[in-house]
Tab-separated table of C-alpha atoms in Angstrom:
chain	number	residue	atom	x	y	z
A	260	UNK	CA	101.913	91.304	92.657
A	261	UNK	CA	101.435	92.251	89.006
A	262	UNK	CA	98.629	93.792	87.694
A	263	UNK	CA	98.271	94.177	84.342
A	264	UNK	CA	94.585	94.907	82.235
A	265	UNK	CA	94.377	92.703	79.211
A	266	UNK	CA	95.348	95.412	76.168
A	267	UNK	CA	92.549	97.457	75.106
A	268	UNK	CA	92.981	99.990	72.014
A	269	UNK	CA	93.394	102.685	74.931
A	270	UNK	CA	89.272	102.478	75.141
A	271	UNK	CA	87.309	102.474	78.754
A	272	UNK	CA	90.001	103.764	80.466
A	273	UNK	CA	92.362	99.905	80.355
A	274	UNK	CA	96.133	100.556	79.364
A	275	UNK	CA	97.196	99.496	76.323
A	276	UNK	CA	100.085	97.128	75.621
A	277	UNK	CA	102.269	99.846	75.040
A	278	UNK	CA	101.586	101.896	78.202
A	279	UNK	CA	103.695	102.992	81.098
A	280	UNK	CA	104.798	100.777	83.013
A	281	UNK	CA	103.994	102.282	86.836
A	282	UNK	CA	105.124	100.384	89.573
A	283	UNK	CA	103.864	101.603	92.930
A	284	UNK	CA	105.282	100.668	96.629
A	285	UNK	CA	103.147	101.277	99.455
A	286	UNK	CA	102.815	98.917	102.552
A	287	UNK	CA	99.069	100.086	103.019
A	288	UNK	CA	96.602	97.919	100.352
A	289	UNK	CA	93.999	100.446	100.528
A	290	UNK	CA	96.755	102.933	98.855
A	291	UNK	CA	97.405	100.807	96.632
A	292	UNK	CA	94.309	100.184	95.616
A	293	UNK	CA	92.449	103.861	94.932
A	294	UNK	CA	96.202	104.802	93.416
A	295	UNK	CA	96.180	101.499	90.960
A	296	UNK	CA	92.693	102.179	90.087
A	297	UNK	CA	93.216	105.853	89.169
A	298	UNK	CA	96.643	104.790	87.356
A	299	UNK	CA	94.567	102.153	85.004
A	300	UNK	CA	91.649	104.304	84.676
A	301	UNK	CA	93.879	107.086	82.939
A	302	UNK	CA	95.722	103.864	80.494
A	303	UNK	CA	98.610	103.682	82.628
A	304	UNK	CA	99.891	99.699	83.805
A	305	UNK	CA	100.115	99.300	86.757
A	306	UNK	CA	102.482	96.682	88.734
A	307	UNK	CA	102.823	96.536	92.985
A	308	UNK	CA	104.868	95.918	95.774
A	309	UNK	CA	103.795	95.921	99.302
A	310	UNK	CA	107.374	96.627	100.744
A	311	UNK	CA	110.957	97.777	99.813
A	312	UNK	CA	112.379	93.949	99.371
A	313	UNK	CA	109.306	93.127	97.189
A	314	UNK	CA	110.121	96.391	94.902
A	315	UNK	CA	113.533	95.877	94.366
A	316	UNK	CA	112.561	92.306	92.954
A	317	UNK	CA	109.516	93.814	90.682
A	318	UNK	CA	111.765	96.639	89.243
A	319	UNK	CA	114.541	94.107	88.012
A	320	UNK	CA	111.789	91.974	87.093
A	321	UNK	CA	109.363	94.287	84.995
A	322	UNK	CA	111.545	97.423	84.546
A	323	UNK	CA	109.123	99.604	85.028
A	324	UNK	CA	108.941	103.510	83.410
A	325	UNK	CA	108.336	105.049	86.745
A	326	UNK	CA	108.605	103.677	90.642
A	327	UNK	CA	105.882	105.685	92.802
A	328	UNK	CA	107.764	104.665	96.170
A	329	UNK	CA	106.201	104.995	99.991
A	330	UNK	CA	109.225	106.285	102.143
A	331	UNK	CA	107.709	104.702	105.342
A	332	UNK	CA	107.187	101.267	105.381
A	333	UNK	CA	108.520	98.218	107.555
A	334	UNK	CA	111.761	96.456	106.756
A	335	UNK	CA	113.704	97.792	103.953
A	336	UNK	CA	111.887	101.295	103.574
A	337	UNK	CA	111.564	103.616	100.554
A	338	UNK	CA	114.788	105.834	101.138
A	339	UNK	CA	116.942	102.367	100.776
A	340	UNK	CA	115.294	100.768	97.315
A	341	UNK	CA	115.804	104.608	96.068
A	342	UNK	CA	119.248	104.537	97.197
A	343	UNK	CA	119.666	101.069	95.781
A	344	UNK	CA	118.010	101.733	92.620
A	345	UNK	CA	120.434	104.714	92.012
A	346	UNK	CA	123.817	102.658	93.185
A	347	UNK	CA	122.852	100.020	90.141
A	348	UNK	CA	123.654	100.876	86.277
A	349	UNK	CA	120.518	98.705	84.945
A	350	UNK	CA	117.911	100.969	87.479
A	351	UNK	CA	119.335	104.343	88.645
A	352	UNK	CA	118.118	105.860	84.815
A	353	UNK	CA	114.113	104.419	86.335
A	354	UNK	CA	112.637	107.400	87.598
A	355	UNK	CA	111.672	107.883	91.007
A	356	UNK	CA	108.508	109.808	92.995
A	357	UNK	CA	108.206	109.725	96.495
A	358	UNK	CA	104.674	109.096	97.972
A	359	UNK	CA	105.084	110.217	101.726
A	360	UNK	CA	103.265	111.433	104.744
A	361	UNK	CA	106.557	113.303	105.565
A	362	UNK	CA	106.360	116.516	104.300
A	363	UNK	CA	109.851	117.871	106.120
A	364	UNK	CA	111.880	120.165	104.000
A	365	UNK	CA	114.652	117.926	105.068
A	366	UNK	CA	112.479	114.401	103.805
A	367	UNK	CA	112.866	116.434	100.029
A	368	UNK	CA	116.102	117.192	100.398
A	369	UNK	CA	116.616	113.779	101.444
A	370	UNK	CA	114.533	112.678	98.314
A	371	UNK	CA	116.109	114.925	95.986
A	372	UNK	CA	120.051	113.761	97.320
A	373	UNK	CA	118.645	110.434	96.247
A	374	UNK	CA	117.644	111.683	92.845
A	375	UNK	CA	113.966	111.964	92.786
A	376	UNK	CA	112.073	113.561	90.416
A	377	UNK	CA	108.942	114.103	92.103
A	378	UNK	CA	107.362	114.410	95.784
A	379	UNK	CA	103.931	113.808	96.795
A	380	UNK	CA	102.885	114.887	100.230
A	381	UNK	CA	99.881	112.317	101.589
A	382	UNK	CA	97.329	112.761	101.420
A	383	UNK	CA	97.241	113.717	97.976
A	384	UNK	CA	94.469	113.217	95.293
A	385	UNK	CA	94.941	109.701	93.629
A	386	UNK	CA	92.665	111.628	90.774
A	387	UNK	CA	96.215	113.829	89.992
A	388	UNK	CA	98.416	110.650	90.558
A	389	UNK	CA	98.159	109.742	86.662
A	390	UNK	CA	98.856	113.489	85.932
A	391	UNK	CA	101.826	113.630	87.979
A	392	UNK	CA	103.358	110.538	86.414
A	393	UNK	CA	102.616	111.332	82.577
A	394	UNK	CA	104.503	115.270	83.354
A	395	UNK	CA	107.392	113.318	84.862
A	396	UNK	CA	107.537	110.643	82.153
A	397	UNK	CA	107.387	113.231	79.616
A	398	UNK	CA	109.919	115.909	80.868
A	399	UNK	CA	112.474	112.818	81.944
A	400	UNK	CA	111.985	111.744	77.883
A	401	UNK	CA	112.572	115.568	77.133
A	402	UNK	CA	116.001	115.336	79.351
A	403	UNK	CA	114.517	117.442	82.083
A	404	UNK	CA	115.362	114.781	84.764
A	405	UNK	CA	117.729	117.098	86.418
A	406	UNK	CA	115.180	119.953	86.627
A	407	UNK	CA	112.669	117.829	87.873
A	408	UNK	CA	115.068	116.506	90.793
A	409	UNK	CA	116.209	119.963	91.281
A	410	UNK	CA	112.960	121.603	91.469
A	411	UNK	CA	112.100	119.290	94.532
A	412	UNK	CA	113.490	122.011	96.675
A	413	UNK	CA	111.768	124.823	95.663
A	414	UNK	CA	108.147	123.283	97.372
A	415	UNK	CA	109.066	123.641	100.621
C-alpha cells in the first residue's frame, strides 16, 4: 500500500515531492500507523508493506531511500528481505533499520552481518522514528554507511 501526501512546499508537516522516500514493514497496522503518521508529520513519504513478500515488491517498485523493516513477521520475515535486499545489485546500496521487539545482542549481530545501519528496540518512540531516519540518511550520503552498520554492536 502506498501512501503518499499530495506535495506541499514542506508546510503543515506533508512531505514534499522531493522527500525521502521511507518504506516501512511491519505486520501489525497499528505500527504502521502511529510510525507513518510521525514519518509524514516530520515531511518524510511514507510507503508500506504489511509482510516480507509485500516489501520486496514495494522496494523494486518505489526504490525507496530507507526500508524501516519488522524482523518478526509471518511468512517471509524481516531477516530474509534484508538478506535479499543485500544479495541484489539494484537494492543492497537501500539502507536498512531494523524495527524489532528482539533486543538480543545476537538479533544485532545478526542485523549488522546483514548490513544494517540502524536498530530500534520496540517499543520505541515513533516521535524519534523521523530523527532516526534523517541521521541515517544523512551519514549514509556522508559515506558513513559502514560506521553506522558497525556501530550496531556497540548498543548492546
Amino acid at each position: 500500500m502506498r501512501h503518499r501526501p499530495e506535495a506541499g512546499g514542506g508546510s503543515g508537516g506533508r512531505p514534499e515531492e522531493s522527500a525521502p522516500l521511507v518504506l516501512l514493514v511491519d505486520d501489525e497496522r497499528s505500527i504502521r500507523t502511529i510510525c507513518r503518521v510521525n514519518l509524514e508529520g516530520d515531511g518524510l513519504a511514507v510507503t508500506e508493506a504489511a509482510d516480507g513478500a509485500e516489501a520486496l515488491e514495494v522496494v523494486r517498485r518505489a526504490r525507496p531511500s530507507v526500508v524501516l523493516l519488522d524482523v518478526m513477521m509471518p511468512g517471509v520475515d524481516g531477516w530474509d528481505v534484508a538478506e535479499q535486499l543485500a544479495a541484489d545489485d539494484e537494492t543492497r546500496a537501500i539502507p536498512v533499520v531494523f524495527l524489532s521487539a528482539r533486543a538480543a545482542p545476537e538479533d544485532r549481530l545478526r542485523a549488522q552481518e546483514l548490513g544494517a545501519v540502524g536498530y530500534v528496540v520496540k517499543p520505541f518512540d515513533p516521535l524519534e522514528l523521523a530523527g532516526i531516519v534523517r541521521d541515517v540518511l544523512e551519514r549514509v550520503a556522508r559515506g558513513e554507511r559502514e560506521q553506522l552498520n558497525r556501530e550496531l554492536s556497540e548498543h548492546e
